[in-house]
Amino acid sequence: MTSKLIPIVVAEGDGIGPEIMDVTLQILKAASAPLDIKKVEIGEKVYMRGVPTGIDPQTWDIIRTSKGFLKAPITTPQGGGFKSLNVTIRTSLGLYANIRPCVSYYPFVETKHPKMDVIVVRENEEDLYTGIEYRQTPDTFHALKIITRSGCEKIIRYAFDYARANGRKKVTCFTKDNILKLSDGFFHKVFNDIAAEYTDLENEHWIVDIGAAKLADTPEAFDVIVLPNLYGDILSDVAAQIAGSVGLAGSANIGAHGAMFEAIHGSAPRRAGQNLANPSGLILASVLMLAHVGLPDLATLVHNAWLCTLEEGIHTYDIFKPNTSKQKVGTKEFGQAVIARLGKVPHTLKSANHAQQDSFSKKQSHKKMEIQKKETIGIDVFIQSNEQVEELQKKLAALNLQDLQLTMIGNRGVKVWPNKMPETCCSDTWRCRFLSKQKGGALSHEQLVVLLQALTSKGIDFVQTENLCTFDGQPGYTLSQDEQ
């Protein structure tokens, strides 16, 4: 154990946050964790001071100087104009990996899955959580799903390194690449490429919907699961709940230059100030923090004391069951029970044995794709119109373009020209595909601008454009049925 104090930033949060944080810090102190703790204020009070992000600018510098940021739940005020503080912290500090252990504690916590022990590794920075959305027309809204090579490589390699460091046997990837062939398809491809480097670990891929069904029904079939952001957010909560309770789960948010640790539940303002809240999620988050900052022995010490408390039937109201529990306690009393059991190991539950996590979390690297040739061969123009597709097509055909030709009109992802099905329901936004008249021929930006000028001259309202590019001859866009 190091004699030098490790700088840690703590935010007490809102609602039940101050109570469960106080208990957690008491446990860390009793365990003699060599931490230099500095408290900051974030969340509801900061929002109410007129800071839309919920965090003061100077607080960022304090967090940057720490080795770990232990955060209790915060309350985001209702109504528009307030950004998610969790998302802001994760993306601003590059905390690309969200780690959520989802473990059952049967028979001491009720669950239908007594053998569940799953680690969910969720990508934290991109996907739909970039929050980039547009209202194109009165009837249509668009959200951008962003997937990058660097984002995929970082999270997938982290999942394999985590599995190896923690004695896990298998890494499973969930995507929806049967539908999202480019974005989710790329995540799957990178998973396969990286999996080939870890011959000591099993790997597999599931389509996310059937994978989620399998997770809910037979979670013991999985070990470490790695997912893009949105699927990971949803399924990590599902996994925590079917293991026993979302209230028992902690999580880590890891980046190359920092880390944040938190319970996954909310601030529960209705339970605040009553000495009722279960501090377990934040306690287990602090265990993950200890392992990350180079104190795996202390992480093991605190974790085993918590397991002993659970095993001996000392439970808060949320998990108390007359047939399995022995003593119903409050927040403070639960913390005192954990402290009293420091140094003990459980007899029925599997004892904890933490590995040091920072040994691999800062070694992330990625390579750029080697593309020899990129060409623009067309453009998709999104047009707002309440006309029938036949009327719109006639207007577009009348443009008399020299270099481009209209090849397809789509609506909500369905081709509606040529050969519209009469049953197809359409909105007021039409995706109009123009390709080079010379099949596969490259186009300049100037030629694309000529098209947009022609649309403008005819009073046709275009609301978005997407260039259609090939990369070494391979299309970098979704093909219509006629193009496949």
Short mmCIF file of C-alpha atoms in Angstrom, two decimals:
data_model
loop_
_atom_site.label_atom_id
_atom_site.label_comp_id
_atom_site.label_asym_id
_atom_site.label_seq_id
_atom_site.Cartn_x
_atom_site.Cartn_y
_atom_site.Cartn_z
CA MET A 1 0.00 0.00 0.00
CA THR A 2 1.36 3.39 -0.94
CA SER A 3 2.08 5.94 1.77
CA LYS A 4 1.36 8.88 -0.51
CA LEU A 5 -2.18 10.20 -0.43
CA ILE A 6 -4.12 9.78 -3.67
CA PRO A 7 -6.15 12.85 -4.72
CA ILE A 8 -9.87 12.06 -4.99
CA VAL A 9 -12.73 14.44 -5.77
CA VAL A 10 -16.10 13.81 -4.14
CA ALA A 11 -19.52 15.22 -5.02
CA GLU A 12 -22.27 14.57 -2.46
CA GLY A 13 -25.03 15.10 -5.03
CA ASP A 14 -28.72 15.63 -4.35
CA GLY A 15 -31.60 13.81 -2.66
CA ILE A 16 -30.19 10.78 -0.84
CA GLY A 17 -26.72 11.59 -2.18
CA PRO A 18 -25.26 13.29 0.93
CA GLU A 19 -26.41 10.43 3.18
CA ILE A 20 -25.00 7.59 1.14
CA MET A 21 -21.80 9.53 0.44
CA ASP A 22 -21.25 10.15 4.15
CA VAL A 23 -21.57 6.42 4.85
CA THR A 24 -19.25 5.52 1.96
CA LEU A 25 -16.55 7.95 3.08
CA GLN A 26 -16.76 6.61 6.63
CA ILE A 27 -16.11 3.10 5.32
CA LEU A 28 -13.13 4.29 3.24
CA LYS A 29 -11.71 6.06 6.27
CA ALA A 30 -12.17 2.99 8.48
CA ALA A 31 -10.38 0.93 5.83
CA SER A 32 -7.42 3.37 6.06
CA ALA A 33 -7.63 4.20 2.38
CA PRO A 34 -4.82 6.71 1.67
CA LEU A 35 -7.03 9.25 -0.05
CA ASP A 36 -6.77 13.04 -0.16
CA ILE A 37 -10.47 13.89 -0.54
CA LYS A 38 -11.62 17.21 -1.94
CA LYS A 39 -15.34 17.98 -2.13
CA VAL A 40 -17.04 19.86 -4.96
CA GLU A 41 -20.62 20.94 -5.53
CA ILE A 42 -22.45 19.85 -8.67
CA GLY A 43 -26.05 19.15 -9.58
CA GLU A 44 -29.33 20.77 -8.62
CA LYS A 45 -27.98 23.72 -6.61
CA VAL A 46 -25.60 24.63 -9.41
CA TYR A 47 -28.36 24.31 -12.01
CA MET A 48 -30.48 26.65 -9.91
CA ARG A 49 -27.67 29.22 -9.89
CA GLY A 50 -28.17 29.50 -13.64
CA VAL A 51 -25.43 27.11 -14.80
CA PRO A 52 -27.16 24.98 -17.50
CA THR A 53 -24.62 22.15 -17.26
CA GLY A 54 -24.94 21.75 -13.46
CA ILE A 55 -21.19 22.18 -12.93
CA ASP A 56 -19.19 25.39 -12.39
CA PRO A 57 -16.29 26.01 -14.82
CA GLN A 58 -13.66 25.99 -12.05
CA THR A 59 -14.80 22.55 -10.88
CA TRP A 60 -13.44 21.00 -14.07
CA ASP A 61 -9.87 21.88 -13.08
CA ILE A 62 -10.35 20.33 -9.64
CA ILE A 63 -11.62 17.10 -11.19
CA ARG A 64 -8.72 17.02 -13.66
CA THR A 65 -6.15 17.05 -10.85
CA SER A 66 -7.71 13.97 -9.22
CA LYS A 67 -7.11 10.27 -9.80
CA GLY A 68 -10.78 9.50 -9.32
CA PHE A 69 -14.11 11.30 -9.08
CA LEU A 70 -16.64 9.69 -6.71
CA LYS A 71 -20.08 11.08 -7.47
CA ALA A 72 -23.38 10.54 -5.68
CA PRO A 73 -26.64 10.78 -7.69
CA ILE A 74 -27.73 14.25 -8.78
CA THR A 75 -31.10 15.74 -9.70
CA THR A 76 -31.57 17.40 -13.08
CA PRO A 77 -34.37 20.00 -12.88
CA GLN A 78 -37.44 19.26 -14.98
CA GLY A 79 -38.07 21.31 -18.07
CA GLY A 80 -35.97 22.29 -21.06
CA GLY A 81 -32.59 23.99 -21.08
CA PHE A 82 -30.80 21.66 -18.66
CA LYS A 83 -28.17 19.27 -19.99
CA SER A 84 -27.50 15.83 -18.54
CA LEU A 85 -24.58 16.29 -16.18
CA ASN A 86 -23.61 12.63 -16.39
CA VAL A 87 -23.33 12.77 -20.18
CA THR A 88 -21.49 16.11 -20.00
CA ILE A 89 -18.85 14.76 -17.60
CA ARG A 90 -18.35 11.51 -19.50
CA THR A 91 -17.93 13.11 -22.91
CA SER A 92 -16.02 16.23 -21.81
CA LEU A 93 -13.41 14.20 -19.91
CA GLY A 94 -13.21 11.40 -22.45
CA LEU A 95 -14.53 8.72 -20.08
CA TYR A 96 -15.14 6.28 -22.89
CA ALA A 97 -15.79 3.07 -20.92
CA ASN A 98 -18.70 2.49 -18.57
CA ILE A 99 -18.21 -0.63 -16.45
CA ARG A 100 -21.17 -2.13 -14.59
CA PRO A 101 -20.80 -5.39 -12.66
CA CYS A 102 -24.20 -7.09 -12.41
CA VAL A 103 -23.99 -9.86 -9.82
CA SER A 104 -26.66 -11.86 -8.01
CA TYR A 105 -26.35 -12.34 -4.24
CA TYR A 106 -28.62 -15.33 -3.89
CA PRO A 107 -30.01 -16.49 -1.47
CA PHE A 108 -29.58 -13.25 0.49
CA VAL A 109 -31.16 -11.03 -2.20
CA GLU A 110 -34.10 -12.42 -4.13
CA THR A 111 -33.45 -13.14 -7.81
CA LYS A 112 -34.54 -15.58 -10.47
CA HIS A 113 -30.91 -15.93 -11.56
CA PRO A 114 -28.78 -17.13 -8.63
CA LYS A 115 -25.66 -17.74 -10.75
CA MET A 116 -25.59 -14.40 -12.56
CA ASP A 117 -22.20 -12.66 -12.72
CA VAL A 118 -22.05 -10.39 -15.77
CA ILE A 119 -19.87 -7.36 -16.54
CA VAL A 120 -21.48 -4.88 -18.94
CA VAL A 121 -18.93 -2.71 -20.77
CA ARG A 122 -20.74 0.17 -22.44
CA GLU A 123 -19.28 2.65 -24.92
CA ASN A 124 -19.72 6.06 -23.34
CA GLU A 125 -18.90 8.85 -25.81
CA GLU A 126 -20.74 8.42 -29.10
CA ASP A 127 -23.68 6.62 -30.75
CA LEU A 128 -27.00 8.47 -30.31
CA TYR A 129 -25.73 9.93 -27.03
CA THR A 130 -23.94 12.68 -28.90
CA GLY A 131 -27.40 14.25 -28.70
CA ILE A 132 -27.18 15.77 -32.19
CA GLU A 133 -30.77 16.19 -33.40
CA TYR A 134 -32.57 18.28 -35.97
CA ARG A 135 -36.14 19.17 -36.71
CA GLN A 136 -36.21 19.10 -40.49
CA THR A 137 -39.89 19.78 -41.10
CA PRO A 138 -43.11 20.13 -39.09
CA ASP A 139 -43.48 16.35 -39.28
CA THR A 140 -39.92 15.01 -39.17
CA PHE A 141 -37.06 14.89 -36.65
CA HIS A 142 -33.61 13.40 -37.22
CA ALA A 143 -31.03 12.14 -34.70
CA LEU A 144 -27.46 11.30 -35.69
CA LYS A 145 -25.95 7.97 -34.66
CA ILE A 146 -22.18 8.45 -34.71
CA ILE A 147 -19.83 5.46 -34.66
CA THR A 148 -16.06 5.95 -35.11
CA ARG A 149 -13.13 3.59 -35.46
CA SER A 150 -11.36 5.13 -32.44
CA GLY A 151 -14.51 4.83 -30.32
CA CYS A 152 -15.03 1.19 -31.28
CA GLU A 153 -11.41 0.19 -30.79
CA LYS A 154 -11.09 1.83 -27.38
CA ILE A 155 -14.16 0.24 -25.85
CA ILE A 156 -13.72 -3.20 -27.40
CA ARG A 157 -10.06 -3.46 -26.47
CA TYR A 158 -10.94 -2.30 -22.95
CA ALA A 159 -13.51 -5.09 -22.67
CA PHE A 160 -10.98 -7.75 -23.66
CA ASP A 161 -8.27 -6.31 -21.39
CA TYR A 162 -10.73 -6.14 -18.51
CA ALA A 163 -11.77 -9.74 -19.07
CA ARG A 164 -8.15 -10.90 -19.10
CA ALA A 165 -7.14 -8.89 -16.03
CA ASN A 166 -10.11 -10.14 -14.01
CA GLY A 167 -9.95 -13.81 -14.88
CA ARG A 168 -12.98 -13.76 -17.18
CA LYS A 169 -13.37 -16.31 -19.95
CA LYS A 170 -15.54 -14.79 -22.68
CA VAL A 171 -16.42 -11.45 -24.28
CA THR A 172 -19.75 -11.05 -26.10
CA CYS A 173 -20.63 -8.24 -28.50
CA PHE A 174 -24.22 -7.02 -28.99
CA THR A 175 -25.19 -4.96 -32.07
CA LYS A 176 -28.08 -4.51 -34.49
CA ASP A 177 -25.96 -4.91 -37.62
CA ASN A 178 -28.63 -6.84 -39.50
CA ILE A 179 -30.37 -3.44 -39.84
CA LEU A 180 -27.64 -0.84 -39.23
CA LYS A 181 -25.15 -2.44 -41.58
CA LEU A 182 -22.67 0.45 -41.67
CA SER A 183 -22.58 1.81 -38.10
CA ASP A 184 -23.34 -1.28 -36.02
CA GLY A 185 -21.77 -3.36 -38.75
CA PHE A 186 -18.50 -1.52 -38.22
CA PHE A 187 -18.67 -2.03 -34.45
CA HIS A 188 -19.07 -5.77 -35.09
CA LYS A 189 -16.18 -5.78 -37.60
CA VAL A 190 -13.83 -4.06 -35.16
CA PHE A 191 -14.90 -6.54 -32.47
CA ASN A 192 -13.94 -9.44 -34.74
CA ASP A 193 -10.60 -7.84 -35.62
CA ILE A 194 -9.65 -7.23 -32.00
CA ALA A 195 -10.99 -10.57 -30.76
CA ALA A 196 -8.45 -12.28 -33.03
CA GLU A 197 -5.67 -10.77 -30.89
CA TYR A 198 -7.02 -12.39 -27.68
CA THR A 199 -6.77 -16.09 -28.43
CA ASP A 200 -6.95 -16.93 -24.71
CA LEU A 201 -10.52 -15.58 -24.51
CA GLU A 202 -13.72 -16.84 -26.11
CA ASN A 203 -15.71 -14.36 -28.18
CA GLU A 204 -19.16 -14.27 -29.72
CA HIS A 205 -21.67 -11.86 -31.25
CA TRP A 206 -25.44 -11.58 -30.73
CA ILE A 207 -28.03 -9.41 -32.44
CA VAL A 208 -29.06 -7.12 -29.60
CA ASP A 209 -32.76 -7.99 -29.48
CA ILE A 210 -32.34 -11.75 -29.17
CA GLY A 211 -29.24 -11.17 -27.05
CA ALA A 212 -31.28 -9.07 -24.64
CA ALA A 213 -33.90 -11.82 -24.46
CA LYS A 214 -31.18 -14.37 -23.71
CA LEU A 215 -29.67 -12.06 -21.08
CA ALA A 216 -33.02 -11.69 -19.32
CA ASP A 217 -33.71 -15.42 -19.46
CA THR A 218 -30.26 -17.02 -19.05
CA PRO A 219 -27.73 -14.40 -17.87
CA GLU A 220 -25.31 -17.10 -16.76
CA ALA A 221 -24.61 -17.68 -20.47
CA PHE A 222 -22.69 -14.39 -20.52
CA ASP A 223 -19.49 -13.19 -18.88
CA VAL A 224 -18.35 -9.80 -20.25
CA ILE A 225 -20.67 -7.99 -22.69
CA VAL A 226 -19.51 -5.02 -24.78
CA LEU A 227 -22.07 -2.78 -26.47
CA PRO A 228 -22.52 0.59 -28.18
CA ASN A 229 -23.80 3.39 -25.98
CA LEU A 230 -27.60 3.20 -26.23
CA TYR A 231 -27.89 -0.58 -26.02
CA GLY A 232 -25.40 -0.57 -23.16
CA ASP A 233 -27.35 2.01 -21.18
CA ILE A 234 -30.59 0.07 -21.44
CA LEU A 235 -29.22 -3.43 -20.93
CA SER A 236 -26.91 -2.55 -18.04
CA ASP A 237 -29.96 -1.39 -16.07
CA VAL A 238 -31.87 -4.50 -17.10
CA ALA A 239 -28.95 -6.70 -16.05
CA ALA A 240 -28.60 -4.95 -12.68
CA GLN A 241 -32.31 -5.33 -11.94
CA ILE A 242 -32.58 -9.01 -12.85
CA ALA A 243 -29.47 -9.69 -10.76
CA GLY A 244 -31.38 -8.44 -7.72
CA SER A 245 -31.72 -4.66 -7.64
CA VAL A 246 -30.53 -1.56 -9.48
CA GLY A 247 -29.93 -0.16 -5.99
CA LEU A 248 -27.05 -2.59 -5.42
CA ALA A 249 -25.06 -1.71 -8.54
CA GLY A 250 -22.10 0.62 -8.85
CA SER A 251 -20.38 1.69 -12.02
CA ALA A 252 -17.08 3.05 -13.26
CA ASN A 253 -16.53 5.52 -16.11
CA ILE A 254 -12.97 5.16 -17.33
CA GLY A 255 -10.88 7.32 -19.66
CA ALA A 256 -7.22 7.70 -20.54
CA HIS A 257 -6.88 10.76 -18.29
CA GLY A 258 -9.49 10.34 -15.58
CA ALA A 259 -12.26 8.25 -14.09
CA MET A 260 -15.67 8.77 -12.44
CA PHE A 261 -17.41 6.31 -10.14
CA GLU A 262 -21.09 6.35 -9.23
CA ALA A 263 -24.14 4.37 -8.19
CA ILE A 264 -26.42 3.71 -11.14
CA HIS A 265 -29.65 4.67 -9.35
CA GLY A 266 -31.14 8.14 -9.09
CA SER A 267 -31.22 10.72 -6.32
CA ALA A 268 -34.60 9.54 -4.89
CA PRO A 269 -35.54 12.89 -3.29
CA ARG A 270 -38.62 11.35 -1.65
CA ARG A 271 -36.33 9.18 0.50
CA ALA A 272 -33.89 11.94 1.40
CA GLY A 273 -33.16 12.75 5.04
CA GLN A 274 -34.93 9.67 6.43
CA ASN A 275 -31.96 7.35 7.01
CA LEU A 276 -33.61 4.82 4.67
CA ALA A 277 -31.48 4.78 1.52
CA ASN A 278 -29.36 1.79 0.62
CA PRO A 279 -25.76 3.01 0.19
CA SER A 280 -24.61 -0.22 -1.50
CA GLY A 281 -24.41 1.14 -5.05
CA LEU A 282 -22.08 3.97 -4.02
CA ILE A 283 -20.07 1.68 -1.73
CA LEU A 284 -19.46 -0.69 -4.64
CA ALA A 285 -18.62 2.26 -6.88
CA SER A 286 -15.95 3.24 -4.33
CA VAL A 287 -14.64 -0.33 -4.50
CA LEU A 288 -14.19 0.05 -8.25
CA MET A 289 -12.44 3.36 -7.60
CA LEU A 290 -9.99 1.80 -5.14
CA ALA A 291 -9.04 -0.85 -7.69
CA HIS A 292 -8.63 1.77 -10.41
CA VAL A 293 -6.34 4.08 -8.43
CA GLY A 294 -3.98 1.24 -7.56
CA LEU A 295 -5.45 -0.04 -4.28
CA PRO A 296 -6.83 -3.47 -5.25
CA ASP A 297 -6.15 -4.93 -1.78
CA LEU A 298 -8.30 -2.25 -0.15
CA ALA A 299 -10.96 -2.75 -2.82
CA THR A 300 -11.02 -6.42 -1.88
CA LEU A 301 -11.14 -5.58 1.85
CA VAL A 302 -14.15 -3.25 1.56
CA HIS A 303 -15.96 -5.46 -0.94
CA ASN A 304 -15.68 -8.55 1.26
CA ALA A 305 -16.91 -6.61 4.30
CA TRP A 306 -19.93 -5.51 2.28
CA LEU A 307 -20.56 -9.10 1.15
CA CYS A 308 -20.38 -10.30 4.77
CA THR A 309 -22.94 -7.68 5.80
CA LEU A 310 -25.28 -8.81 3.06
CA GLU A 311 -24.68 -12.48 3.86
CA GLU A 312 -25.48 -11.99 7.53
CA GLY A 313 -28.91 -10.63 6.65
CA ILE A 314 -28.29 -6.99 7.62
CA HIS A 315 -30.40 -5.25 4.99
CA THR A 316 -31.94 -1.87 4.28
CA TYR A 317 -35.68 -1.66 3.63
CA ASP A 318 -35.46 -1.99 -0.17
CA ILE A 319 -34.06 -5.54 -0.11
CA PHE A 320 -35.37 -6.65 3.29
CA LYS A 321 -37.40 -9.88 3.06
CA PRO A 322 -38.65 -11.67 6.18
CA ASN A 323 -37.64 -15.07 4.86
CA THR A 324 -34.05 -14.11 3.97
CA SER A 325 -33.18 -11.03 6.04
CA LYS A 326 -32.38 -10.92 9.74
CA GLN A 327 -32.18 -7.22 10.60
CA LYS A 328 -33.68 -4.17 8.90
CA VAL A 329 -31.31 -1.21 9.27
CA GLY A 330 -31.02 2.37 8.11
CA THR A 331 -28.37 3.98 5.95
CA LYS A 332 -25.99 4.81 8.79
CA GLU A 333 -26.41 1.47 10.53
CA PHE A 334 -25.68 -0.40 7.31
CA GLY A 335 -22.44 1.51 6.95
CA GLN A 336 -21.49 0.75 10.54
CA ALA A 337 -22.15 -2.94 9.91
CA VAL A 338 -19.78 -2.91 6.93
CA ILE A 339 -17.08 -1.20 9.00
CA ALA A 340 -17.47 -3.80 11.75
CA ARG A 341 -16.80 -6.56 9.22
CA LEU A 342 -13.65 -5.15 7.62
CA GLY A 343 -11.15 -7.99 7.49
CA LYS A 344 -13.78 -10.73 7.20
CA VAL A 345 -14.64 -12.81 4.13
CA PRO A 346 -18.03 -14.26 3.20
CA HIS A 347 -18.77 -17.95 3.65
CA THR A 348 -21.60 -18.53 1.17
CA LEU A 349 -21.15 -15.75 -1.35
CA LYS A 350 -18.08 -15.77 -3.56
CA SER A 351 -15.36 -13.65 -1.96
CA ALA A 352 -13.99 -10.66 -3.86
CA ASN A 353 -10.47 -10.54 -5.26
CA HIS A 354 -9.85 -7.35 -7.20
CA ALA A 355 -7.17 -6.81 -9.80
CA GLN A 356 -5.52 -3.45 -10.36
CA GLN A 357 -7.38 -1.81 -13.22
CA ASP A 358 -5.16 1.10 -14.19
CA SER A 359 -2.49 -1.27 -15.50
CA PHE A 360 -4.33 -1.51 -18.82
CA SER A 361 -6.91 1.29 -18.89
CA LYS A 362 -4.40 3.90 -20.09
CA LYS A 363 -2.91 1.80 -22.87
CA GLN A 364 -5.68 2.36 -25.40
CA SER A 365 -4.59 3.03 -28.97
CA HIS A 366 -6.24 3.00 -32.33
CA LYS A 367 -5.16 2.97 -35.93
CA LYS A 368 -6.52 4.98 -38.79
CA MET A 369 -8.17 3.15 -41.64
CA GLU A 370 -5.94 3.04 -44.70
CA ILE A 371 -8.15 4.32 -47.50
CA GLN A 372 -6.43 4.79 -50.83
CA LYS A 373 -9.24 6.53 -52.66
CA LYS A 374 -12.39 8.41 -51.68
CA GLU A 375 -14.77 9.62 -54.37
CA THR A 376 -18.09 11.47 -54.25
CA ILE A 377 -20.47 9.88 -56.77
CA GLY A 378 -23.79 11.40 -55.77
CA ILE A 379 -25.88 13.15 -53.15
CA ASP A 380 -29.01 12.48 -51.10
CA VAL A 381 -31.13 15.62 -50.79
CA PHE A 382 -33.87 15.68 -48.17
CA ILE A 383 -36.76 17.77 -49.41
CA GLN A 384 -39.78 19.06 -47.50
CA SER A 385 -43.00 18.73 -49.47
CA ASN A 386 -46.63 17.83 -48.85
CA GLU A 387 -47.04 16.78 -52.48
CA GLN A 388 -47.51 13.24 -53.70
CA VAL A 389 -44.27 11.56 -54.73
CA GLU A 390 -45.32 11.55 -58.40
CA GLU A 391 -45.70 15.33 -58.36
CA LEU A 392 -42.36 15.81 -56.66
CA GLN A 393 -40.63 13.51 -59.15
CA LYS A 394 -41.96 15.51 -62.08
CA LYS A 395 -40.57 18.73 -60.59
CA LEU A 396 -37.17 17.14 -60.04
CA ALA A 397 -37.09 15.64 -63.52
CA ALA A 398 -37.75 19.10 -64.97
CA LEU A 399 -34.48 20.44 -63.52
CA ASN A 400 -32.60 19.26 -66.65
CA LEU A 401 -29.33 18.63 -64.84
CA GLN A 402 -26.23 18.14 -66.94
CA ASP A 403 -24.19 15.88 -64.62
CA LEU A 404 -26.69 14.32 -62.20
CA GLN A 405 -29.79 12.18 -62.53
CA LEU A 406 -32.53 11.34 -60.05
CA THR A 407 -32.40 7.59 -59.34
CA MET A 408 -34.57 7.11 -56.26
CA ILE A 409 -36.95 8.86 -53.87
CA GLY A 410 -37.37 7.43 -50.39
CA ASN A 411 -39.50 8.28 -47.39
CA ARG A 412 -38.64 7.15 -43.86
CA GLY A 413 -36.18 4.63 -45.27
CA VAL A 414 -38.58 3.07 -47.82
CA LYS A 415 -38.15 3.52 -51.57
CA VAL A 416 -41.31 5.17 -52.93
CA TRP A 417 -40.13 6.05 -56.46
CA PRO A 418 -39.98 4.35 -58.80
CA ASN A 419 -42.65 1.76 -58.05
CA LYS A 420 -44.30 3.06 -54.87
CA MET A 421 -46.40 0.50 -53.01
CA PRO A 422 -49.91 1.91 -52.44
CA GLU A 423 -49.90 0.91 -48.75
CA THR A 424 -46.69 2.84 -47.87
CA CYS A 425 -47.28 5.69 -45.43
CA CYS A 426 -45.23 8.82 -46.14
CA SER A 427 -44.24 11.86 -44.11
CA ASP A 428 -43.41 15.34 -45.41
CA THR A 429 -39.69 14.61 -45.86
CA TRP A 430 -38.42 12.94 -49.03
CA ARG A 431 -34.90 11.55 -49.53
CA CYS A 432 -34.04 12.18 -53.16
CA ARG A 433 -30.98 10.39 -54.50
CA PHE A 434 -29.00 11.94 -57.34
CA LEU A 435 -26.12 10.00 -58.88
CA SER A 436 -23.62 10.84 -61.58
CA LYS A 437 -24.98 10.24 -65.07
CA GLN A 438 -21.70 8.48 -65.72
CA LYS A 439 -22.22 5.33 -63.64
CA GLY A 440 -19.80 5.38 -60.73
CA GLY A 441 -18.29 8.62 -62.00
CA ALA A 442 -16.78 11.06 -59.53
CA LEU A 443 -18.44 14.42 -58.91
CA SER A 444 -17.01 17.70 -57.69
CA HIS A 445 -18.53 19.83 -54.96
CA GLU A 446 -19.15 22.46 -57.62
CA GLN A 447 -21.39 20.01 -59.49
CA LEU A 448 -23.35 19.32 -56.31
CA VAL A 449 -23.79 23.04 -55.72
CA VAL A 450 -25.29 23.38 -59.22
CA LEU A 451 -28.00 20.90 -58.14
CA LEU A 452 -28.78 22.85 -54.98
CA GLN A 453 -28.94 26.09 -56.95
CA ALA A 454 -31.37 24.48 -59.39
CA LEU A 455 -33.58 23.34 -56.50
CA THR A 456 -33.51 26.84 -55.04
CA SER A 457 -34.45 28.43 -58.36
CA LYS A 458 -37.54 26.22 -58.54
CA GLY A 459 -38.57 26.97 -54.95
CA ILE A 460 -37.96 23.38 -53.81
CA ASP A 461 -37.20 23.36 -50.06
CA PHE A 462 -34.21 21.12 -49.28
CA VAL A 463 -33.55 20.67 -45.55
CA GLN A 464 -30.52 18.36 -45.45
CA THR A 465 -27.93 16.86 -47.77
CA GLU A 466 -25.68 13.82 -47.47
CA ASN A 467 -22.86 13.24 -49.94
CA LEU A 468 -22.66 9.71 -51.34
CA CYS A 469 -19.06 8.56 -51.28
CA THR A 470 -17.15 5.42 -52.14
CA PHE A 471 -14.05 4.32 -50.27
CA ASP A 472 -11.71 2.24 -52.40
CA GLY A 473 -14.72 1.55 -54.59
CA GLN A 474 -16.96 0.39 -51.75
CA PRO A 475 -20.15 2.42 -51.09
CA GLY A 476 -20.13 4.40 -47.85
CA TYR A 477 -23.89 4.75 -47.76
CA THR A 478 -27.00 2.57 -47.58
CA LEU A 479 -27.91 1.17 -50.94
CA SER A 480 -31.48 1.12 -52.21
CA GLN A 481 -32.96 -2.17 -53.36
CA ASP A 482 -32.17 -1.34 -57.03
CA GLU A 483 -28.52 -0.57 -56.23
CA GLN A 484 -27.77 -3.77 -54.32
#
